Every structure is written in C-alpha cells, then in structure tokens.
The first five atom37 places (N, CA, C, CB, O) and aatype in JSON, in Angstrom:
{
  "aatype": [20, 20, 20, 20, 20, 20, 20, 20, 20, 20, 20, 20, 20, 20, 20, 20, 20, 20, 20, 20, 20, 20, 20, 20, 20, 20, 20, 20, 20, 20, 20, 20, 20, 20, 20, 20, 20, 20, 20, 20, 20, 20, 20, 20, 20, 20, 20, 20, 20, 20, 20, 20, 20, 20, 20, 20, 20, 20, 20, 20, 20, 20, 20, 20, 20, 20, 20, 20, 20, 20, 20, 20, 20, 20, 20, 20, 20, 20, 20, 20, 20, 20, 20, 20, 20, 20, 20, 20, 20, 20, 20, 20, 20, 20, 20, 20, 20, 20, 20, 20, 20, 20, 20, 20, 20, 20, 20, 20, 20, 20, 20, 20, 20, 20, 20, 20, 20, 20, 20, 20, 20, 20, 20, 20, 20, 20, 20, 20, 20, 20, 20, 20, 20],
  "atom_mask": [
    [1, 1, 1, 1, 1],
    [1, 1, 1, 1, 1],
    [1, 1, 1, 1, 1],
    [1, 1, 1, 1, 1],
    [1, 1, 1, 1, 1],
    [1, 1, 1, 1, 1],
    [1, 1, 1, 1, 1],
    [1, 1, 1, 1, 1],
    [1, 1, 1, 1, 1],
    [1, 1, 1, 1, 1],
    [1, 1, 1, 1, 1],
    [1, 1, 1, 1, 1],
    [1, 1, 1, 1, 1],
    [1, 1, 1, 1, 1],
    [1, 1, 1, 1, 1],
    [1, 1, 1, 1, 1],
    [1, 1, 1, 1, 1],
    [1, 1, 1, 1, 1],
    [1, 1, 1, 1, 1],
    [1, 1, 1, 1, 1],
    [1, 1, 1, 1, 1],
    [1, 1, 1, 1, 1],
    [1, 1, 1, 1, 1],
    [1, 1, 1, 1, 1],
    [1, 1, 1, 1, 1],
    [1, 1, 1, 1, 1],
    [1, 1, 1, 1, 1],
    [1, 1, 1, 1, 1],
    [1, 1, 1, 1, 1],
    [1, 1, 1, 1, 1],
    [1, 1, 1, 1, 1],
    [1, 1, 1, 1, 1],
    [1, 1, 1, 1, 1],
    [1, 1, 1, 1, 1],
    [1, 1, 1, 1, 1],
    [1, 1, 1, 1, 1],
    [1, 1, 1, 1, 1],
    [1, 1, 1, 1, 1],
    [1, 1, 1, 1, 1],
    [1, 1, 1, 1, 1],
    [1, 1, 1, 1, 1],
    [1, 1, 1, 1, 1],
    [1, 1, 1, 1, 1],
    [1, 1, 1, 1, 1],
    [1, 1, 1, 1, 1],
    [1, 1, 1, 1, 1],
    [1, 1, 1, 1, 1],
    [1, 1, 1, 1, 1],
    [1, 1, 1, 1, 1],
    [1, 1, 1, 1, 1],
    [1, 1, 1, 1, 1],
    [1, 1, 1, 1, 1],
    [1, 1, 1, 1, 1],
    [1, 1, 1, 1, 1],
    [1, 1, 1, 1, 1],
    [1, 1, 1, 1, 1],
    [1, 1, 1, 1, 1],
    [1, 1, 1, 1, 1],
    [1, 1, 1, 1, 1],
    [1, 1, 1, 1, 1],
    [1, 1, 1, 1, 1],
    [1, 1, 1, 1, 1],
    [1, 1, 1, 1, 1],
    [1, 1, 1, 1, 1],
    [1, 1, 1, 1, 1],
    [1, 1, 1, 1, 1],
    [1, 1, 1, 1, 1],
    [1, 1, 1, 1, 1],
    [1, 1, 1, 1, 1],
    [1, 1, 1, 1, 1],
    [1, 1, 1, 1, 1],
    [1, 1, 1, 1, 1],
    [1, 1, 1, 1, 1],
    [1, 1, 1, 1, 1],
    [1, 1, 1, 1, 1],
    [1, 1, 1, 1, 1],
    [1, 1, 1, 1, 1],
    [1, 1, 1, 1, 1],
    [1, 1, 1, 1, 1],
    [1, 1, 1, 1, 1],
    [1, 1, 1, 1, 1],
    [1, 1, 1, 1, 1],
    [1, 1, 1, 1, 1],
    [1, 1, 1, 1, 1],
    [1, 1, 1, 1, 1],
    [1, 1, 1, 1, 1],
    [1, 1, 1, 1, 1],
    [1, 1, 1, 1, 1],
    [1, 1, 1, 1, 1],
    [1, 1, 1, 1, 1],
    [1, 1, 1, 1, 1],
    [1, 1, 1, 1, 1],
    [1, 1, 1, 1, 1],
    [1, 1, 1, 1, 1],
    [1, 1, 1, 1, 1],
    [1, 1, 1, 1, 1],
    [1, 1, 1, 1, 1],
    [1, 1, 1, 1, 1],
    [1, 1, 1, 1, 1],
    [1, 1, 1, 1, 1],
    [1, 1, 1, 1, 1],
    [1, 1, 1, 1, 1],
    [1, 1, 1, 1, 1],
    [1, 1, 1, 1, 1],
    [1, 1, 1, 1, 1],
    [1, 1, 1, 1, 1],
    [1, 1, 1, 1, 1],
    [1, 1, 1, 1, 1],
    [1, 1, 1, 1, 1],
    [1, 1, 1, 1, 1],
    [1, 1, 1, 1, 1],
    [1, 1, 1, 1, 1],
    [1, 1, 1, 1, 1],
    [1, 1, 1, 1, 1],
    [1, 1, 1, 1, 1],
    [1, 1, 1, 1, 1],
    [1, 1, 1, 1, 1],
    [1, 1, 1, 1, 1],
    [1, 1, 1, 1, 1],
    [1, 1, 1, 1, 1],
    [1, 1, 1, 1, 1],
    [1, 1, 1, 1, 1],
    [1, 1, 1, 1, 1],
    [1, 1, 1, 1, 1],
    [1, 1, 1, 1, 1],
    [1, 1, 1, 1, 1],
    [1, 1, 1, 1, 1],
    [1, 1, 1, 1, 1],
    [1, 1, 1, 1, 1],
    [1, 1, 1, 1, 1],
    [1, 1, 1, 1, 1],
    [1, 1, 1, 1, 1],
    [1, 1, 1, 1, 1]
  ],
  "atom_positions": [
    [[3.8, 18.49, -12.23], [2.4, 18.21, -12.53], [1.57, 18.63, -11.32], [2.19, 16.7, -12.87], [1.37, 17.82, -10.41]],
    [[1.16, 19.68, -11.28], [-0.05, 20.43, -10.2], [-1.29, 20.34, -10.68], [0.08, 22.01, -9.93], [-1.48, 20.74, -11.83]],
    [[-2.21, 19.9, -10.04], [-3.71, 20.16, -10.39], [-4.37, 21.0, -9.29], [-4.54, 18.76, -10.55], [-4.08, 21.0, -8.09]],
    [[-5.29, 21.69, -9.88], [-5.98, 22.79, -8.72], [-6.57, 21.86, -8.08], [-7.09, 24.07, -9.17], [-6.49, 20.66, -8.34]],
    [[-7.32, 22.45, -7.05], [-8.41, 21.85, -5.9], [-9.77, 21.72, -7.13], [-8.8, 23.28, -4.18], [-10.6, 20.83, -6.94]],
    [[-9.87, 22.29, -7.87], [-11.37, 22.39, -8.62], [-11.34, 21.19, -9.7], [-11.65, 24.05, -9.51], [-12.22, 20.45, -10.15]],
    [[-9.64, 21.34, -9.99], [-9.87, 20.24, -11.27], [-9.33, 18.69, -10.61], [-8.7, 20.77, -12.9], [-9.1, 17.91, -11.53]],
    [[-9.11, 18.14, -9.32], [-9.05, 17.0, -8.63], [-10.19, 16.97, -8.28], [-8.18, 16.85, -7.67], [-10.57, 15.86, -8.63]],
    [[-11.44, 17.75, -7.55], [-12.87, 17.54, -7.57], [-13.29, 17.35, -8.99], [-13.62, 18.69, -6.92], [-13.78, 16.26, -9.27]],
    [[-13.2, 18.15, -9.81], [-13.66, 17.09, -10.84], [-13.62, 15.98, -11.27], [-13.53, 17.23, -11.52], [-14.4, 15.04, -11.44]],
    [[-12.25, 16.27, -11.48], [-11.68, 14.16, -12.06], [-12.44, 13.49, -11.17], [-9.62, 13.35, -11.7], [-13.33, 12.74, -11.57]],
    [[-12.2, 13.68, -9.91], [-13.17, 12.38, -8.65], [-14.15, 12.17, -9.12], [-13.7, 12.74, -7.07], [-14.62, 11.11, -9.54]],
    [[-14.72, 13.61, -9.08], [-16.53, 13.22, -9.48], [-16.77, 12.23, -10.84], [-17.51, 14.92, -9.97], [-17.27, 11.11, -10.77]],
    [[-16.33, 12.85, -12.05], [-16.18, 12.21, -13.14], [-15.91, 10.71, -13.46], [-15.41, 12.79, -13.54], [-16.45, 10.13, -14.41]],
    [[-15.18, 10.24, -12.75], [-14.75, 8.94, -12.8], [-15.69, 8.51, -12.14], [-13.48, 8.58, -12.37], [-16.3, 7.57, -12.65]],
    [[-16.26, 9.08, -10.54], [-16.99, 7.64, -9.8], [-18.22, 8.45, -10.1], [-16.64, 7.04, -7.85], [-18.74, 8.5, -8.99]],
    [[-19.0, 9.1, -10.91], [-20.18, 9.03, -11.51], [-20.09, 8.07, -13.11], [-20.63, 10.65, -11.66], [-21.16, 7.77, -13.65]],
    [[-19.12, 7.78, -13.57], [-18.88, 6.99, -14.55], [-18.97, 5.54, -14.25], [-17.73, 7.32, -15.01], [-19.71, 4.76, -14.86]],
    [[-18.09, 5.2, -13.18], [-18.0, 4.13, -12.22], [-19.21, 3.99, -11.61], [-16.99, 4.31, -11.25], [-19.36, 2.81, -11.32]],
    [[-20.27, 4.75, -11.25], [-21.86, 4.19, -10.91], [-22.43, 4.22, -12.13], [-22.84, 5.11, -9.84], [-22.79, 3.05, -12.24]],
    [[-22.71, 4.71, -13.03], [-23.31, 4.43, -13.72], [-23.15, 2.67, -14.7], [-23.18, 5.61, -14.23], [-23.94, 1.88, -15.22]],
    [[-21.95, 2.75, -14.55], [-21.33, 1.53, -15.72], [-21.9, -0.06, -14.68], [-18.84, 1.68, -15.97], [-22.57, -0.98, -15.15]],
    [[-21.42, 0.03, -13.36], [-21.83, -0.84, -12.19], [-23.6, -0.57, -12.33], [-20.98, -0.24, -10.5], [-24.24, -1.59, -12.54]],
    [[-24.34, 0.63, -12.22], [-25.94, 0.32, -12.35], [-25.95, -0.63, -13.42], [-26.98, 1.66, -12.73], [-26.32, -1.77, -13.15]],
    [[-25.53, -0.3, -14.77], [-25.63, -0.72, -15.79], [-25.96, -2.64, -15.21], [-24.24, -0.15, -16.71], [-26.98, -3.3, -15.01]],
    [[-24.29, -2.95, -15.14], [-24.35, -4.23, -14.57], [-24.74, -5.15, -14.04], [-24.09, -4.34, -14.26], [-24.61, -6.35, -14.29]],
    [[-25.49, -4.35, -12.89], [-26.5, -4.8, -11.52], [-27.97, -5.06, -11.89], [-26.57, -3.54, -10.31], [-28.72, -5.87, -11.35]],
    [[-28.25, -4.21, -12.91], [-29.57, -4.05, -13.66], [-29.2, -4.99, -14.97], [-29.98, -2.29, -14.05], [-29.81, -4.71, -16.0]],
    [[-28.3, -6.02, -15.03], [-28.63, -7.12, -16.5], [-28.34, -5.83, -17.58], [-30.75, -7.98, -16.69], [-29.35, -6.08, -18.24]],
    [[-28.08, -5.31, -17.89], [-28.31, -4.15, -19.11], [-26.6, -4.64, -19.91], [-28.48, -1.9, -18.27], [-26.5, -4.71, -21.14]],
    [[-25.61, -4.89, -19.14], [-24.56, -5.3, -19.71], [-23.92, -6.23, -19.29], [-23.9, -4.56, -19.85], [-23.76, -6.21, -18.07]],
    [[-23.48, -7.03, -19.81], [-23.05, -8.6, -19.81], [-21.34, -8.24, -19.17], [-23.15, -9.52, -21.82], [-20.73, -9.3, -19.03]],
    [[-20.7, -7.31, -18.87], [-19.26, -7.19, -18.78], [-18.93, -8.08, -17.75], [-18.74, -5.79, -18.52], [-19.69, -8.71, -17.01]],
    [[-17.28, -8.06, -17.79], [-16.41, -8.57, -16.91], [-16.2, -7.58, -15.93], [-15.23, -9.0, -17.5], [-15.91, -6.49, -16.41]],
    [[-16.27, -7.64, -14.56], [-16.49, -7.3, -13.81], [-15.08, -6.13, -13.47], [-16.93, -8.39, -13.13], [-15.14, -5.11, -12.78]],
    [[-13.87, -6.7, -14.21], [-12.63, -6.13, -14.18], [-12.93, -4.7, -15.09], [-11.44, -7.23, -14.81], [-12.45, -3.59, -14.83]],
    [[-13.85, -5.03, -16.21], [-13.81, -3.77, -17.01], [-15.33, -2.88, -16.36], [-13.87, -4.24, -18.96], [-15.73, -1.88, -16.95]],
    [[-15.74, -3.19, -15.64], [-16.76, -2.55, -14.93], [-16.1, -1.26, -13.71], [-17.61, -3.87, -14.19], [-16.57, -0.2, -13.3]],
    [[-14.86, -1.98, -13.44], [-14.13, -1.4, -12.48], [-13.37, -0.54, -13.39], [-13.35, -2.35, -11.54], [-13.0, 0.46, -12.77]],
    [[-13.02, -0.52, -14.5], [-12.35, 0.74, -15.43], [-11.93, 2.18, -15.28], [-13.1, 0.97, -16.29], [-10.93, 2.78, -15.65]],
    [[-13.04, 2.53, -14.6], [-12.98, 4.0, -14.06], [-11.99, 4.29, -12.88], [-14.39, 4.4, -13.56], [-11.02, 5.05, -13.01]],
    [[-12.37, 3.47, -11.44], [-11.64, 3.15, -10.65], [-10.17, 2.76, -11.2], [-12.31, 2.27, -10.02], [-9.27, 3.38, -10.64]],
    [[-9.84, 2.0, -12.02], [-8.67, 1.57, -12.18], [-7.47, 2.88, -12.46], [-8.84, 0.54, -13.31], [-6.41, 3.18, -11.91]],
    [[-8.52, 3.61, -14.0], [-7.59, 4.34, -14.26], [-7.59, 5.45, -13.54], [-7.53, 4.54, -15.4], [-6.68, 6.2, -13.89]],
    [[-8.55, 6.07, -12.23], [-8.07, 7.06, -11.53], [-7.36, 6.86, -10.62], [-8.78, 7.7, -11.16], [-6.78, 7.87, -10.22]],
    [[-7.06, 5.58, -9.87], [-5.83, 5.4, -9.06], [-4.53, 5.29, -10.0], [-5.97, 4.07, -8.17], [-3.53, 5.79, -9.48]],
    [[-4.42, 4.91, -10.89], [-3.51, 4.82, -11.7], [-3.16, 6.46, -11.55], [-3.94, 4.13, -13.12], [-2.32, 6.79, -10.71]],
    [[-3.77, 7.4, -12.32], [-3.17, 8.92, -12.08], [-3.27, 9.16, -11.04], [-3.67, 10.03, -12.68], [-3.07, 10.36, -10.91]],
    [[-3.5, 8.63, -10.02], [-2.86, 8.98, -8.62], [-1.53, 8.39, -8.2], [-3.79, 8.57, -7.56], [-0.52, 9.06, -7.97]],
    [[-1.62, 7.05, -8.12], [-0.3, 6.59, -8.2], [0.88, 7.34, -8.88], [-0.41, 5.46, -8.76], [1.97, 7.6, -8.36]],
    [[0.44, 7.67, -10.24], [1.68, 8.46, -10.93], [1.82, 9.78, -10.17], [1.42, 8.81, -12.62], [2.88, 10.33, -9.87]],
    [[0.52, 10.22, -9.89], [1.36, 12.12, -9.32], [1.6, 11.48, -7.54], [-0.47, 14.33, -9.38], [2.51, 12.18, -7.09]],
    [[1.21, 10.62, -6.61], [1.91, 10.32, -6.14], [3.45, 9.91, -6.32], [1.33, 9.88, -5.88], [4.17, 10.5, -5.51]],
    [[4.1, 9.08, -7.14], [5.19, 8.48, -7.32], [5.99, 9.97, -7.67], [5.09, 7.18, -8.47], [6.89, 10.19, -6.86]],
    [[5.89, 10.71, -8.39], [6.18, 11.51, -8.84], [6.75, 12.44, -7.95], [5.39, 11.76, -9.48], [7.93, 12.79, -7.93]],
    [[5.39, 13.02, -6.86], [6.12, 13.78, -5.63], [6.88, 12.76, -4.84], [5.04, 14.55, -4.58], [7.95, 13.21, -4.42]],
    [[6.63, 11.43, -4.49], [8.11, 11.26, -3.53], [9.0, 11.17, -4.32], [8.34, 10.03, -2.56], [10.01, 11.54, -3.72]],
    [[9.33, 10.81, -5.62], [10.66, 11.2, -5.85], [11.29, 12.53, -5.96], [10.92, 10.7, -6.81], [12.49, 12.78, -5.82]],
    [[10.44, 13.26, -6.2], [10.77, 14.31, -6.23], [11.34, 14.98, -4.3], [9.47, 14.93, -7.09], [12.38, 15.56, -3.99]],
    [[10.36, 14.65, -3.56], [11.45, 15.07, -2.17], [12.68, 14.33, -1.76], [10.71, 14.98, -0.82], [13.6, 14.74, -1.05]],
    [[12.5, 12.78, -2.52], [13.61, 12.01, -2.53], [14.73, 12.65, -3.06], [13.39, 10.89, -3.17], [15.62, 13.01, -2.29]],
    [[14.84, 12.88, -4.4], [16.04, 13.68, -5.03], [16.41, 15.18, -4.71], [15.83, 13.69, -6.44], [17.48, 15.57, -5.18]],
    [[15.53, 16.2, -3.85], [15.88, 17.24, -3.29], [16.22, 16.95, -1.95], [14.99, 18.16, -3.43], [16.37, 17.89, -1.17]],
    [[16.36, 15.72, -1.55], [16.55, 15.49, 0.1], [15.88, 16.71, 0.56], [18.26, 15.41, 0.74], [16.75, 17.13, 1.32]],
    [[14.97, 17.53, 0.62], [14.15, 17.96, 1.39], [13.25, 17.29, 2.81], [13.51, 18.28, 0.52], [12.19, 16.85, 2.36]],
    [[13.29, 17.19, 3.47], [12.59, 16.64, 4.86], [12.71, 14.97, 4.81], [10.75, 17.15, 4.95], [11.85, 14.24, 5.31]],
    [[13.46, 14.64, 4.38], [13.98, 12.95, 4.43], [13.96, 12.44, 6.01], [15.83, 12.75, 3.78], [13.83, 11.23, 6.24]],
    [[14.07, 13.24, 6.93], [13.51, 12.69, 8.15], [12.47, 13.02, 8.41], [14.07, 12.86, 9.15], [12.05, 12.35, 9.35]],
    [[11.46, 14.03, 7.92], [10.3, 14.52, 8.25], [8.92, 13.81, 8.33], [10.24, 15.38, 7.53], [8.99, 12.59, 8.19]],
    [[7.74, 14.31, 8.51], [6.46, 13.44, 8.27], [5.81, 13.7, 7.14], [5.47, 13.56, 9.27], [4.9, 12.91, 6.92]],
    [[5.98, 14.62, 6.29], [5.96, 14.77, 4.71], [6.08, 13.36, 4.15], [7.24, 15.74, 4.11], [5.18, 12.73, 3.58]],
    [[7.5, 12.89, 4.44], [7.9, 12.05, 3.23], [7.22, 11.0, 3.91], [9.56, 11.81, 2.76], [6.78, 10.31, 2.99]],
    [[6.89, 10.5, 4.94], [6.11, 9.29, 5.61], [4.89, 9.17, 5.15], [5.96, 9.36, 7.05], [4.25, 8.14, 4.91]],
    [[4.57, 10.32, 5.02], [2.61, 10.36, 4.89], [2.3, 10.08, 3.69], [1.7, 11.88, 5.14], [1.25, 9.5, 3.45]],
    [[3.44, 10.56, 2.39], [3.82, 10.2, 1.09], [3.4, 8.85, 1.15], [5.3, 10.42, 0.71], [2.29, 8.39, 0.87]],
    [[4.48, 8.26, 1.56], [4.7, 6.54, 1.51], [3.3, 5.79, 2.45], [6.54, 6.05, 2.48], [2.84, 4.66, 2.34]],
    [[2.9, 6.83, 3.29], [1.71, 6.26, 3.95], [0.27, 6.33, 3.13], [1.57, 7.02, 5.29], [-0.74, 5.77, 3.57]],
    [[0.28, 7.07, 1.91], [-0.67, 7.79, 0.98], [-0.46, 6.77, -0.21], [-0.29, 9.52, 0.63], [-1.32, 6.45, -1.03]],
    [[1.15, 6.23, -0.14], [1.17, 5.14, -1.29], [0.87, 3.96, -0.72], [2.48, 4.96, -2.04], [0.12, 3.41, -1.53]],
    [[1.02, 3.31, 0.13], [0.81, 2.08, 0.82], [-1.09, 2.01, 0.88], [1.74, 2.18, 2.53], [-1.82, 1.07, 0.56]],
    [[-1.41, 3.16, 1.33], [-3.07, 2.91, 1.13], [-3.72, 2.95, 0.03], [-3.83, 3.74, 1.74], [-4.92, 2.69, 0.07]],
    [[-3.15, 3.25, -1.1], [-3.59, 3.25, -2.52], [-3.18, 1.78, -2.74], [-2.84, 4.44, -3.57], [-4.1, 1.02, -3.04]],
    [[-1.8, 1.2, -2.62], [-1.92, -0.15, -3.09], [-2.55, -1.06, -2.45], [-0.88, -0.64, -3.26], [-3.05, -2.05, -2.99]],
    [[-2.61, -0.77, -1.05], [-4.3, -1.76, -0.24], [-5.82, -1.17, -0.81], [-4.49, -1.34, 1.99], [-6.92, -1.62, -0.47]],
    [[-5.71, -0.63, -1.27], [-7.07, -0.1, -1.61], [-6.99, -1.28, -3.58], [-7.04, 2.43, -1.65], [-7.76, -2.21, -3.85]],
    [[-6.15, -0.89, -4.25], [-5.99, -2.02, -5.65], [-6.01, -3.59, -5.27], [-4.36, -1.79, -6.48], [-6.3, -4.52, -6.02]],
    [[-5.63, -3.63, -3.88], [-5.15, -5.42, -3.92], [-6.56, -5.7, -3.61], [-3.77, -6.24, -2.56], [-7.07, -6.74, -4.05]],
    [[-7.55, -4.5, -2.57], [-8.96, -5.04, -2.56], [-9.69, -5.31, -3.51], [-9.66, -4.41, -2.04], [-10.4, -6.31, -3.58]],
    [[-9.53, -4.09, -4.65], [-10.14, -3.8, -5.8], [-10.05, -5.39, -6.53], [-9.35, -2.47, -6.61], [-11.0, -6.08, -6.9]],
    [[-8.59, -5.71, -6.59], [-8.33, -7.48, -7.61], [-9.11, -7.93, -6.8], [-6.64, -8.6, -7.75], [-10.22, -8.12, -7.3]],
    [[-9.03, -8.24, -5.57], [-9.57, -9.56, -4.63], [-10.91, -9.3, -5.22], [-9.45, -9.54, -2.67], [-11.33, -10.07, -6.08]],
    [[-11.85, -7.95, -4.69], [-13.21, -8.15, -5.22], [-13.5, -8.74, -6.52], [-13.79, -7.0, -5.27], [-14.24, -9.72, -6.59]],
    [[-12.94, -8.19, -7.6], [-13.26, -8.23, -9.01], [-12.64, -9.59, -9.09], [-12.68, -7.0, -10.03], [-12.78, -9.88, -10.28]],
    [[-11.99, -10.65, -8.45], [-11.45, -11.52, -8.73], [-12.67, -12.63, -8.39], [-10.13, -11.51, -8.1], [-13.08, -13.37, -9.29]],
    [[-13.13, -12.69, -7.24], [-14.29, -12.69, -6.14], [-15.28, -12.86, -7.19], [-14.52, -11.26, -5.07], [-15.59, -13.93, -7.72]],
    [[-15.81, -11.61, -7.46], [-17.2, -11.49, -8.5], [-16.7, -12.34, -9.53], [-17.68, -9.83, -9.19], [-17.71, -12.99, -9.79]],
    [[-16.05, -12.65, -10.08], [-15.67, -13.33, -11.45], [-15.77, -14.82, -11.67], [-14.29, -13.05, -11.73], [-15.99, -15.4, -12.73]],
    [[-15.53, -15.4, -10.28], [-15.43, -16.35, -9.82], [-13.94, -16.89, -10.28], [-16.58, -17.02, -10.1], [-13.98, -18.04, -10.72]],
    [[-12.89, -16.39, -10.27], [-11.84, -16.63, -10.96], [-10.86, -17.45, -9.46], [-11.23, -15.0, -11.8], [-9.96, -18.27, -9.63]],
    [[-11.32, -16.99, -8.22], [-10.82, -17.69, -7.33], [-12.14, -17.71, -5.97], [-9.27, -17.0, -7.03], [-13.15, -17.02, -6.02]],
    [[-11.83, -18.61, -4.91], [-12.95, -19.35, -4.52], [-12.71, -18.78, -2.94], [-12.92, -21.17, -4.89], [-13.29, -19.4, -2.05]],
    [[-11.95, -17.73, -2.6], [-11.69, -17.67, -1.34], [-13.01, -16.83, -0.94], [-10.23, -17.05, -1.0], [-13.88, -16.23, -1.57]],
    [[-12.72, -17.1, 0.46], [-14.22, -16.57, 1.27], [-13.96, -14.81, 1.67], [-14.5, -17.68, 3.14], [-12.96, -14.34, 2.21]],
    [[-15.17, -14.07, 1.22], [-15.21, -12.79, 1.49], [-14.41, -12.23, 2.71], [-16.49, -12.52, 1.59], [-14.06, -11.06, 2.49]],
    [[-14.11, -12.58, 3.63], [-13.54, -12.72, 4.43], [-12.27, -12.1, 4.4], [-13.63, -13.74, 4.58], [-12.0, -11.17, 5.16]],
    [[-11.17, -12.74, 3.24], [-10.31, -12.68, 3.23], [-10.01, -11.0, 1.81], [-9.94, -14.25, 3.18], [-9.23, -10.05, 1.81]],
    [[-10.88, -11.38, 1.04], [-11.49, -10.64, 0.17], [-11.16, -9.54, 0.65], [-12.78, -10.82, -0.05], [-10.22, -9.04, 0.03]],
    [[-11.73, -8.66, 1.9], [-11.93, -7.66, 2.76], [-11.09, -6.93, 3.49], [-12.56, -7.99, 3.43], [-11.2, -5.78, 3.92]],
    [[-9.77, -8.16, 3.65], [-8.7, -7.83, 4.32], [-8.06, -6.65, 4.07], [-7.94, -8.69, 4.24], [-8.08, -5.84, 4.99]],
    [[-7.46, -6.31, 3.03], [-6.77, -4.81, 2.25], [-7.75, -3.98, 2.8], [-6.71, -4.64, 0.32], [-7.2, -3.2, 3.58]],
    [[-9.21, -3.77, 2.72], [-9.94, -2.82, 3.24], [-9.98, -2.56, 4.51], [-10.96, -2.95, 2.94], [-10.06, -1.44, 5.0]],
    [[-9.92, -3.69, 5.14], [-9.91, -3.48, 7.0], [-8.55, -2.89, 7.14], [-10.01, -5.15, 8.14], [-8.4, -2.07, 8.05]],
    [[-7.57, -3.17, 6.4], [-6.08, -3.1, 6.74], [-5.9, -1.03, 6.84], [-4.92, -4.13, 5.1], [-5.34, -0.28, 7.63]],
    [[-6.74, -0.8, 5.54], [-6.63, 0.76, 4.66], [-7.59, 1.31, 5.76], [-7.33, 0.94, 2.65], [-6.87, 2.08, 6.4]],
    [[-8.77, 1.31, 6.3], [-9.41, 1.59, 7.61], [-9.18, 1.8, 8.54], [-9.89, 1.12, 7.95], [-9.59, 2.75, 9.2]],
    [[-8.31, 0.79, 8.92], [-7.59, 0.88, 10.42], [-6.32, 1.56, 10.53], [-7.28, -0.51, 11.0], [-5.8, 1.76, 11.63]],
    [[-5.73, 1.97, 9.27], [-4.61, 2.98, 9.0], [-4.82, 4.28, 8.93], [-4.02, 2.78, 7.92], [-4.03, 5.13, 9.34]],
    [[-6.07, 4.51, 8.33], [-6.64, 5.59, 8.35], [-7.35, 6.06, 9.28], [-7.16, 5.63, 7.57], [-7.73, 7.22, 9.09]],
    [[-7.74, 5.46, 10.45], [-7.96, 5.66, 11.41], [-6.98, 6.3, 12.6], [-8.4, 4.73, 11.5], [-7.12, 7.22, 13.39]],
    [[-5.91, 5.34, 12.33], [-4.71, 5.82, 12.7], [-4.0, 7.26, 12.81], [-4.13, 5.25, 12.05], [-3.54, 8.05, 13.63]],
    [[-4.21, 7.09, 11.62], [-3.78, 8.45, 10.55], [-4.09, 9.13, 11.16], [-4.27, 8.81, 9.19], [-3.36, 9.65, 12.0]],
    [[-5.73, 9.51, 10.95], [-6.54, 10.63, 11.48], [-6.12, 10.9, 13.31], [-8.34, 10.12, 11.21], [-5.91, 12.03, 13.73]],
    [[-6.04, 9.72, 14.17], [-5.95, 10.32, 15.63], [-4.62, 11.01, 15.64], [-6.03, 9.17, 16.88], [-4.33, 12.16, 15.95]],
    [[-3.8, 9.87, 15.16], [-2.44, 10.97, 15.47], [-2.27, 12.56, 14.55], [-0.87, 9.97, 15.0], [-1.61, 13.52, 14.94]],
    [[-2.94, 12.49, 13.49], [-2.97, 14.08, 13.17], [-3.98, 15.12, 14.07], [-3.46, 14.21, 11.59], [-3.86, 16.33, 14.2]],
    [[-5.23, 14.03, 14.76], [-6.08, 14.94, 15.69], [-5.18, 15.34, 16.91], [-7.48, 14.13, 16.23], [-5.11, 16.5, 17.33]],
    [[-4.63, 14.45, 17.36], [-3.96, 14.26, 18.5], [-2.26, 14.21, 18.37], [-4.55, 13.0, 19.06], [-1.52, 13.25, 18.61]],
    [[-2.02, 15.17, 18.05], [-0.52, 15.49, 18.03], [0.55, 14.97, 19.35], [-0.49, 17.13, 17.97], [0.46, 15.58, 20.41]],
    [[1.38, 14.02, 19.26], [2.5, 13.89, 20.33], [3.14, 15.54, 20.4], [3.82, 12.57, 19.78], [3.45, 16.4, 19.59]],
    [[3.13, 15.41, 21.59], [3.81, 16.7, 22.51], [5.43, 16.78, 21.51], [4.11, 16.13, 24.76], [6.09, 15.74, 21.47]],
    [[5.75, 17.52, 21.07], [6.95, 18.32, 20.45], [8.24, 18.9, 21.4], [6.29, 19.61, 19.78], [9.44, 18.72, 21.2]],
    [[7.83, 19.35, 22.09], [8.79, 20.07, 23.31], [9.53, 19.49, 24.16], [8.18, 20.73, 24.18], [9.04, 18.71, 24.97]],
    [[10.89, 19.78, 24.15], [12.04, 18.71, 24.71], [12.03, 19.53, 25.74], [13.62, 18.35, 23.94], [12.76, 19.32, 26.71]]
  ]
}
C-alpha cells in the first residue's frame, strides 16, 4: 500500500478541512453533537495511518531488513506518537463531554509527552552523533 506525496497531501487536507468545519459547526451552536463524533475526521485519519504504519513495520519485521537500524526505531517512534497523540484525542473528547472530571492538566499530558519527543526527534536528526570509530 503506497500513496504518492500528492495523494497524502490530500487526504490531510481533506479530513482536517472536514474536521474544521464540523468543530465551527459545533462552536457556533449550529449542531448539538457529541464531541467524540465531532472528532470523526481525526479519528478515521489516524486510523489509516496506524494501518499503513502497522503494515510497514511488519513488513521490515518479516524481511529482517535493518532490525538493528534507525528505520525500524523511528517506525516504532512514529507509532508511539500516533498513540500519544489518540490517548490525547480520548482525554480531550472525554474532558469536553464531561464524562470524567480530571483537571486539564492531566488532559494535556500525551501532548506534552508527543512534543517533547518530537523535539527530540528533530535535534538528534539535526544534530547527528559522530559515526566514525
């Protein structure tokens, strides 16, 4: 399952212009929804990410291709920030719903967590450890 560069800019766009519009909707009284189905768009485009993620690590998994490499890390580092990025998504939509009573605070956590990884991320790919024995 390959998608070009043109048709992953699309899907993005598509979904989170769907995903603002449905949330204006919301914010502006115009629709009475549950805040879970407001998030709809969001849901189901991590969902097809998750799958063509899951998909390529098994796939370097079962070719043992670079099993010690930083390929298969960044994989698992690309899946780990997608599922902190969903556990924020519940906490918020859980939050707005009033379905549980914890303080924003905690709410936020998955996001600070996915931030500060990605931060991470980014120096050590700016800033490469020296290679040469």
């Amino acid at each position: 399952m390959r998608m070009s560069l043109a048709q992953r800019v699309l899907m993005t766009w598509l979904f989170t212009l769907l995903f603002l519009i449905v949330l204006v909707l919301k914010l502006d009284d115009k629709a009475h929804w549950n805040w879970f189905l407001i998030f709809i768009p969001l849901w189901i485009f991590d969902a097809i990410l998750l799958f063509m993620l899951i998909v390529k690590i098994a796939r370097k998994c079962k070719s043992a291709y670079d099993r010690s490499g930083g390929k298969l890390k960044r994989k698992v580092w690309y899946l780990c920030a997608m599922l902190l990025k969903l556990g924020f998504l519940v906490a918020l939509c859980a939050r707005l719903e009033h379905i549980t009573d914890t303080k924003l605070t905690f709410v936020f956590i998955p996001l600070w967590m996915l931030l500060i990884g990605a931060m991470v991320d980014i120096g050590c790919n700016t800033f490469p450890r020296d290679q040469t024995d």
